Tab-separated table of C-alpha atoms in Angstrom:
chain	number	residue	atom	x	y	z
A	1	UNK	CA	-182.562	-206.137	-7.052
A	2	UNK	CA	-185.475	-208.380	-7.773
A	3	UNK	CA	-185.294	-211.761	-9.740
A	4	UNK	CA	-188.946	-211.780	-11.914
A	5	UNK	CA	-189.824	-214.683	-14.211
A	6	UNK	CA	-193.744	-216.408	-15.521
A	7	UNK	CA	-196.454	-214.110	-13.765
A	8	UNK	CA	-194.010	-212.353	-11.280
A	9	UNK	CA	-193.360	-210.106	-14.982
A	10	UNK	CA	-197.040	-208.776	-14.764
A	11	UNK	CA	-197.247	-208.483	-11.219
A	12	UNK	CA	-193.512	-206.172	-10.628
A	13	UNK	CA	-193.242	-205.000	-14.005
A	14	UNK	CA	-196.724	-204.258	-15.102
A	15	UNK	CA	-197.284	-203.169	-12.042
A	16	UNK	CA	-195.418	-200.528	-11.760
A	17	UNK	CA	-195.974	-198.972	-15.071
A	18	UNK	CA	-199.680	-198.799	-14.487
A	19	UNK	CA	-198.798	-196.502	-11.218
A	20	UNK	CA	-196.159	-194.116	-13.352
A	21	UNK	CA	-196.255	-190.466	-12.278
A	22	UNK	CA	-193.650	-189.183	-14.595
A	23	UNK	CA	-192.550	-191.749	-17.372
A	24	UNK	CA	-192.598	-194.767	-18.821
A	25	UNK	CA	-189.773	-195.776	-21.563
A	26	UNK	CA	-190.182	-199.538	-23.385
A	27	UNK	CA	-187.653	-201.169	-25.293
A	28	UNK	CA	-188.630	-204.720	-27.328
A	29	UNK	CA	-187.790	-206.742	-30.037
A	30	UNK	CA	-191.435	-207.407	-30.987
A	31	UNK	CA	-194.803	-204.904	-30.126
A	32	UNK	CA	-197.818	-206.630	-29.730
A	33	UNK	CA	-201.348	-205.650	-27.914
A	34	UNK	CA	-201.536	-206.362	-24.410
A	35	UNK	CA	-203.905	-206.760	-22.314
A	36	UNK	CA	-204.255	-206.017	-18.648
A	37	UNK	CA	-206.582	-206.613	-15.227
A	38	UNK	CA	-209.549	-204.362	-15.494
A	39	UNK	CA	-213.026	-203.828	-15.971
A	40	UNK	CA	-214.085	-202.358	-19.768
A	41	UNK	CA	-217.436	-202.395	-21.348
A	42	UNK	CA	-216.644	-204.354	-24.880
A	43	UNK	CA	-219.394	-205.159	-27.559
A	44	UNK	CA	-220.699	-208.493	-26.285
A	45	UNK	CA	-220.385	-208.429	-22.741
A	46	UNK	CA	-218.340	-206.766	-19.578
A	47	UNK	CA	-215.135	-207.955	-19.679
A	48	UNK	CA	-212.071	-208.328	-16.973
A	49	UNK	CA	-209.573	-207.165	-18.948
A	50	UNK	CA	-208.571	-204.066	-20.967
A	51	UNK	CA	-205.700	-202.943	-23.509
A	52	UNK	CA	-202.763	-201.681	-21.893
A	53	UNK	CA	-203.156	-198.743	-24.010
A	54	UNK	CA	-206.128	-197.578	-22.320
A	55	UNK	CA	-204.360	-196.877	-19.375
A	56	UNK	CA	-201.553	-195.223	-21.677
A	57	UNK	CA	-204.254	-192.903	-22.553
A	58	UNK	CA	-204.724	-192.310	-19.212
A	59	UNK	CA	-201.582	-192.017	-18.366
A	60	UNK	CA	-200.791	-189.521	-21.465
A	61	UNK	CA	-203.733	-187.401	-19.478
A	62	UNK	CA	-202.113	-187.279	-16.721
A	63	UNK	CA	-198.866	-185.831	-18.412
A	64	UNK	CA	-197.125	-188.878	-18.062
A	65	UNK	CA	-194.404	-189.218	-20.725
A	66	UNK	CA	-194.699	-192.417	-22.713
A	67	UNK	CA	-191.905	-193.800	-24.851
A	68	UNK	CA	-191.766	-197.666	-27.215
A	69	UNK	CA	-188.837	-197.991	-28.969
A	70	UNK	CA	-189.173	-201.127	-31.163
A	71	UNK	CA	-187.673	-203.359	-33.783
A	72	UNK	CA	-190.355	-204.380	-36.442
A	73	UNK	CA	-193.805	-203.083	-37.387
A	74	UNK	CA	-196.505	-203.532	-34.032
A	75	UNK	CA	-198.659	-206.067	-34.711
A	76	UNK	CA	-202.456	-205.079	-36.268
A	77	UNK	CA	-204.409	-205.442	-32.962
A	78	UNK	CA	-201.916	-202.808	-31.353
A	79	UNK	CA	-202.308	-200.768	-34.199
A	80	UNK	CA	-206.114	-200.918	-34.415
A	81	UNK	CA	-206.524	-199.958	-30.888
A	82	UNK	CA	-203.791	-197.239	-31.225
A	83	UNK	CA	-205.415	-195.627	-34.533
A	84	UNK	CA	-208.802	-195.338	-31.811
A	85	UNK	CA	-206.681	-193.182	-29.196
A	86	UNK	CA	-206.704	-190.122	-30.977
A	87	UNK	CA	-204.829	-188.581	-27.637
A	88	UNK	CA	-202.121	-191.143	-27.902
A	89	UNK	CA	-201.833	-191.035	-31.812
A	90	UNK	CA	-201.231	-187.531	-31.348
A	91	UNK	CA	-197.953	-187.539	-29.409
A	92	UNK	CA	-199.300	-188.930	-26.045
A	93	UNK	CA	-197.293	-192.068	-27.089
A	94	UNK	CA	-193.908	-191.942	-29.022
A	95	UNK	CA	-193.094	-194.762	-31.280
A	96	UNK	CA	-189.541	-195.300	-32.607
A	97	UNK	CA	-188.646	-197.873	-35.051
A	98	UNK	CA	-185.063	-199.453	-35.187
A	99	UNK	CA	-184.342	-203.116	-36.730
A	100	UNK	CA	-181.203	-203.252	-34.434
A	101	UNK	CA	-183.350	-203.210	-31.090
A	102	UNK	CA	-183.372	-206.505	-29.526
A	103	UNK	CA	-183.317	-205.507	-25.848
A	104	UNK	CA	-185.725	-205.278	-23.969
A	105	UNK	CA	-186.376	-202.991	-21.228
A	106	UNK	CA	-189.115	-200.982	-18.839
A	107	UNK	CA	-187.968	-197.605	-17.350
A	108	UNK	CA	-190.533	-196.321	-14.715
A	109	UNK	CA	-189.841	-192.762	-13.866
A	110	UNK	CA	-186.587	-192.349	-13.681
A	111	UNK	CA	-186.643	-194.681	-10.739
A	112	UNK	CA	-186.925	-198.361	-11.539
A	113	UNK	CA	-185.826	-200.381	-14.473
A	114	UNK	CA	-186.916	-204.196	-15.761
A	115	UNK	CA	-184.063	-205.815	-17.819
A	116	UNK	CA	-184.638	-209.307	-19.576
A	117	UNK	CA	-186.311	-211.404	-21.826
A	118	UNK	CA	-189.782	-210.361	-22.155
A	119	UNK	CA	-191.272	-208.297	-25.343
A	120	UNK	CA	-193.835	-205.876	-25.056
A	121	UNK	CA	-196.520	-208.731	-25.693
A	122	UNK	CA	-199.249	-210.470	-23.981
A	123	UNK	CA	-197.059	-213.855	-23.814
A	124	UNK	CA	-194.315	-211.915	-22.166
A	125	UNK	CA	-195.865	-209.116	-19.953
A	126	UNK	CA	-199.512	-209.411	-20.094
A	127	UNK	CA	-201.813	-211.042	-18.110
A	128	UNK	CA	-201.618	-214.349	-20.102
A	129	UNK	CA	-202.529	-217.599	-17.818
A	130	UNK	CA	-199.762	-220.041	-16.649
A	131	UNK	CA	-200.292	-222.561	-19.556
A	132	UNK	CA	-200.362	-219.874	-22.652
A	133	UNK	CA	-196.967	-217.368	-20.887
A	134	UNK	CA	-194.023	-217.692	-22.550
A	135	UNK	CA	-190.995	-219.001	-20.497
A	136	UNK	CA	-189.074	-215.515	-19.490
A	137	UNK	CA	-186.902	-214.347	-16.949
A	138	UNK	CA	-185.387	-210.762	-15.653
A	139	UNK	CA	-184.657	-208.537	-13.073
A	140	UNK	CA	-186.111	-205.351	-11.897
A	141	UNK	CA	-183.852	-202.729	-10.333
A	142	UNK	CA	-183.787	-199.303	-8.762
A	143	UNK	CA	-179.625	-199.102	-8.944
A	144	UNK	CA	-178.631	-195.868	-10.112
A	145	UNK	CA	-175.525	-196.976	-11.936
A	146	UNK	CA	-177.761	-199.498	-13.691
A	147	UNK	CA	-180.349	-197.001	-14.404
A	148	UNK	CA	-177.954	-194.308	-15.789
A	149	UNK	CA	-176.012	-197.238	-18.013
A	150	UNK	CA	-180.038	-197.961	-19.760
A	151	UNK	CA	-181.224	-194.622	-19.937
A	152	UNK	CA	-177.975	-193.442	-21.653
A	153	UNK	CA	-177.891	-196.440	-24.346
A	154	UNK	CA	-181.812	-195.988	-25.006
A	155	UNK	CA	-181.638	-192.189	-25.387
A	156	UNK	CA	-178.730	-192.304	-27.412
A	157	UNK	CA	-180.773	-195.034	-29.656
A	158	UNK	CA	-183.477	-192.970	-29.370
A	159	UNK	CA	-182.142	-189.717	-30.442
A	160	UNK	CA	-180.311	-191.244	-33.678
A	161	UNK	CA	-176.748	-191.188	-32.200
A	162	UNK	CA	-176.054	-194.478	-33.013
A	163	UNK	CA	-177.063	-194.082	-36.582
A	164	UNK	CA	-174.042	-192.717	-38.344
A	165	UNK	CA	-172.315	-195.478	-38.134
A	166	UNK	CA	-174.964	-198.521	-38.489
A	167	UNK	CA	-174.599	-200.384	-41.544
A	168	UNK	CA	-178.348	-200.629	-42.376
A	169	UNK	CA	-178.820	-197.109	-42.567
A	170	UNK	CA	-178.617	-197.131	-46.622
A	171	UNK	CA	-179.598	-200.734	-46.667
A	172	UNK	CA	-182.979	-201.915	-44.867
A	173	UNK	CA	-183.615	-198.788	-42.365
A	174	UNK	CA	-186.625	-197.076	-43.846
A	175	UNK	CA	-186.556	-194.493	-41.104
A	176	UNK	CA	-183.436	-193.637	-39.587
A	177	UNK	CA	-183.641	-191.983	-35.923
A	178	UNK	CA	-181.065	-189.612	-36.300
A	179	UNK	CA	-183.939	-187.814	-38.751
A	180	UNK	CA	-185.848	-186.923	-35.886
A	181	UNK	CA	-185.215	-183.783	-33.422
A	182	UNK	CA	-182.346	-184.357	-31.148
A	183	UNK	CA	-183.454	-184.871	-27.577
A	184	UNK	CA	-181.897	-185.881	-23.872
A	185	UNK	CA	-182.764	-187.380	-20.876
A	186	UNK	CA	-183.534	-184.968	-18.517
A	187	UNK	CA	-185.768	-185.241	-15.317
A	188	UNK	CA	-189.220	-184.214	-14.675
A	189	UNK	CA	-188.301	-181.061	-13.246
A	190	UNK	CA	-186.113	-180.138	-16.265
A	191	UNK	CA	-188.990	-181.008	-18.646
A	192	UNK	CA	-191.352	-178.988	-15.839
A	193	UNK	CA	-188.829	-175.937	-16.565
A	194	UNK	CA	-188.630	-176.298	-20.123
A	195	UNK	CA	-192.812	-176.427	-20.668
A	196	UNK	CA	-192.920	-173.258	-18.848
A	197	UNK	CA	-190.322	-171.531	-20.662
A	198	UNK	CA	-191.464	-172.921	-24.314
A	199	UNK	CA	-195.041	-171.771	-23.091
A	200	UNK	CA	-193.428	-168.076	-22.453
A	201	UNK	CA	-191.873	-168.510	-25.995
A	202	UNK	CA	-195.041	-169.135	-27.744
A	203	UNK	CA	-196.446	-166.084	-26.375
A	204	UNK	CA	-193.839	-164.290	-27.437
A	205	UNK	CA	-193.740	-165.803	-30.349
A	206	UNK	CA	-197.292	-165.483	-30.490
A	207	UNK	CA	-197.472	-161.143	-29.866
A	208	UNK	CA	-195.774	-160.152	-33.119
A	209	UNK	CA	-197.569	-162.727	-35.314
A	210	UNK	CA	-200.557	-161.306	-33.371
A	211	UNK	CA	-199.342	-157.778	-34.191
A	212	UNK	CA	-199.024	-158.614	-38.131
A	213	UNK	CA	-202.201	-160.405	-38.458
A	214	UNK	CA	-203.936	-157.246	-37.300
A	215	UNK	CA	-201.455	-154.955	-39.134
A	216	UNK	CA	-202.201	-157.114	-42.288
A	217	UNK	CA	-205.849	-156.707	-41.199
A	218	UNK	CA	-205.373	-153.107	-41.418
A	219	UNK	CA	-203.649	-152.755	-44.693
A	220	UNK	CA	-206.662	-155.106	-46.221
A	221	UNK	CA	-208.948	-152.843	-44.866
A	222	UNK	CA	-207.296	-149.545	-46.123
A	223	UNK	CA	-206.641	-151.503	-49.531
A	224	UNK	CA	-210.735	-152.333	-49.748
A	225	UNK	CA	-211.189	-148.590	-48.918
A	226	UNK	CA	-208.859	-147.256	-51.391
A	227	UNK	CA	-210.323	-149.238	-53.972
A	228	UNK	CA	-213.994	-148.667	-52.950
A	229	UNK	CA	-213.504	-144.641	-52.890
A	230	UNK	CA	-211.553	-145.014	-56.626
A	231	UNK	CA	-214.767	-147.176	-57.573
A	232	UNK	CA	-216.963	-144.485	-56.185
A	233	UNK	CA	-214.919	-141.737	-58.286
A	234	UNK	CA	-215.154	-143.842	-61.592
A	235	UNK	CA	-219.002	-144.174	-60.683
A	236	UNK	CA	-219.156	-140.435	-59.943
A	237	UNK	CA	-217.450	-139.126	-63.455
A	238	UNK	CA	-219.287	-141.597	-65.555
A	239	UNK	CA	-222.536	-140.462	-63.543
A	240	UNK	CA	-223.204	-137.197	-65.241
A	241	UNK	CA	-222.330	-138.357	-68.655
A	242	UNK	CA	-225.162	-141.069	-68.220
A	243	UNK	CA	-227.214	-138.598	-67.247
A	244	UNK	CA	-226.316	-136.364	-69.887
A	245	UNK	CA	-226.737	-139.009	-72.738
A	246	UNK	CA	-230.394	-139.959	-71.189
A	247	UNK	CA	-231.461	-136.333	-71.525
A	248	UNK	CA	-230.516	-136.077	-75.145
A	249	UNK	CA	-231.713	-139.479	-75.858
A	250	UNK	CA	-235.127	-138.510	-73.983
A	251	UNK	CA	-234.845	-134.791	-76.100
A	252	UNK	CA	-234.545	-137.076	-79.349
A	253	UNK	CA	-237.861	-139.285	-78.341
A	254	UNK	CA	-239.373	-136.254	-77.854
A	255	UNK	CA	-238.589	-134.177	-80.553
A	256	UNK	CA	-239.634	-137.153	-82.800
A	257	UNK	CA	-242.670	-136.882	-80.917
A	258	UNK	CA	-243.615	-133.954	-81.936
A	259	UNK	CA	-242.408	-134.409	-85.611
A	260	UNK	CA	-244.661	-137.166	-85.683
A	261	UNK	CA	-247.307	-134.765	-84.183
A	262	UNK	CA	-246.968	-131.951	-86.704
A	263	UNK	CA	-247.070	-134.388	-89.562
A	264	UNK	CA	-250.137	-135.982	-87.913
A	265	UNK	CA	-251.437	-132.658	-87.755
A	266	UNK	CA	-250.669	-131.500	-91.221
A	267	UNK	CA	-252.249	-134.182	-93.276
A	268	UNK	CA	-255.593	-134.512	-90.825
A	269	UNK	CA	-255.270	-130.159	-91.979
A	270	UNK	CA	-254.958	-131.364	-95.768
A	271	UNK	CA	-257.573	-134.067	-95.544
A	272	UNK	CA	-259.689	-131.609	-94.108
A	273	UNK	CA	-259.076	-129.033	-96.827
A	274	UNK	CA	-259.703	-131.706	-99.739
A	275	UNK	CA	-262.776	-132.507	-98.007
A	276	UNK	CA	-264.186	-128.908	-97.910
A	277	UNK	CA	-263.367	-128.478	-101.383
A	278	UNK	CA	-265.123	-131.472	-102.528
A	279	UNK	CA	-268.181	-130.370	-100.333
A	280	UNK	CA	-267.731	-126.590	-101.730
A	281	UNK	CA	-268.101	-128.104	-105.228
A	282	UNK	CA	-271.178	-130.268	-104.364
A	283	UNK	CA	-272.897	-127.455	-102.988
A	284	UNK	CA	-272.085	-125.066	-106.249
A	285	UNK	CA	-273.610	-127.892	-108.629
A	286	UNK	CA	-276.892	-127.574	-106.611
A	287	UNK	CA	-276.963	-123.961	-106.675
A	288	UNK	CA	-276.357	-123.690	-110.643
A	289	UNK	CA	-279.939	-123.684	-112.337
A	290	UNK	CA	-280.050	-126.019	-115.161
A	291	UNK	CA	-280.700	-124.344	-118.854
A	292	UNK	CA	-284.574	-123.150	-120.146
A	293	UNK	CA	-285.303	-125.616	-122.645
A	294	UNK	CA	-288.239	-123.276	-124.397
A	295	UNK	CA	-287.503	-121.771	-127.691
């Protein structure tokens, strides 16, 4: 058992949940950004330190499991830098809200465990200077008994079981834990197990949805066949009426045609015949000698 208090809370604490292989579980009171030692490039100029959710990010890569458990809403710089970690935003890093959480707590794999009176903040944890820390004092532990005894109250916080019978659940809880899936501590081995056997699920799972997409694929098909051929058929029987009504519409044009012909013909005959006759008269009054006039 080690006795931490000012800077010794970055340097044992911090520490050791920038080197986590497995998990990382945080219980505080308050959730506020924090930053720690490390180079980043920010928009003025290269600077020593870094948000500790950076290395979360990191540390989400790296299949760490990442847990907060908190009392009131994190504070807007957390959030803002949060919001940008679209691999921690995404379950990477679980947040659980409970006003009745006023412990505060770092579990590091399983293995080591910081009780006392530091929040998740840069005044309690971070990398603050001497003259702007906050005054706080704890104890970091890798006792089983003591492990067991924190990781059994934070689960059960975690997972809702204390809900039932907390008084703000009707009254100032606007999310109550119990609402979210039920879950246990288990080790990394367990959780190894389990990934590989929800992984052989999902393909399992994922064969006959596989199967009915195509079978659904299938029936759409036959469906857009079925109705293509009928469409065909429809196309095919009104076809030859089409055709039919073009040739007696084409018979009418030209049947009117040659009406229009005939008549044509008939009055250029009758013009003709009233012209001859008019000639045939012209020519007979020439011919006729005109009366002797001698006595």
């Amino acid at each position: 058992m080690q006795l931490v208090s000012g800077r010794g809370h970055y340097e044992a604490v911090v520490a050791a949940v920038l080197k986590a292989q497995r998990s990382v579980w945080v219980a505080t009171a308050n959730l506020k950004q924090m930053m720690v030692e490390g180079r980043r490039v920010s928009v003025r100029a290269r600077s020593r330190f870094r948000s500790v959710l950076d290395v979360f990010d990191e540390l989400a890569a790296a299949g760490v499991e990442l847990r907060i458990l908190h009392a009131s809403r994190p504070s807007g710089p957390f959030r803002e830098r949060f919001d940008a970690l679209p691999r921690l935003y995404e379950g990477g890093l679980e947040l659980r809200e409970c006003p009745r959480v006023h412990l505060k707590a770092v579990v590091v794999d399983g293995a080591l465990v910081y009780l006392g009176s530091a929040n998740w903040t840069g005044a309690g944890l971070g990398a603050k200077g001497e003259g702007r820390r906050n005054f706080e004092v704890g104890i970091l532990t890798d006792d089983d008994e003591v492990l067991d005894t924190i990781q059994e109250l934070y689960d059960r916080i975690w997972r809702g079981a204390e809900c039932a019978a907390c008084s703000l659940r009707d009254d100032g809880c606007e999310a109550p834990l119990d609402l979210f899936s039920a879950e246990r501590v288990v080790t990394a081995s367990q959780r190894a197990r389990q990934g590989s056997v929800a992984a052989e699920g999902a393909e399992t799972r994922a064969e006959p949805a596989a199967t009915k997409r195509r079978s659904a694929s299938r029936k759409g098909s036959k469906t857009r066949t079925a109705k293509e051929t009928a469409s065909k058929k429809v196309a095919a029987k009104e076809t030859p009426a089409k055709k039919t009504a073009s040739k007696k519409a084409a018979a009418k044009k030209t049947a009117s045609k040659r009406t229009a012909a005939k008549r044509t013909s008939a009055t250029e005959a009758a013009a003709k015949r009233t012209s001859r006759k008019k000639t045939g008269k012209k020519t007979a009054a020439k011919q006729t000698p005109e009366p002797s006039t001698s006595a």
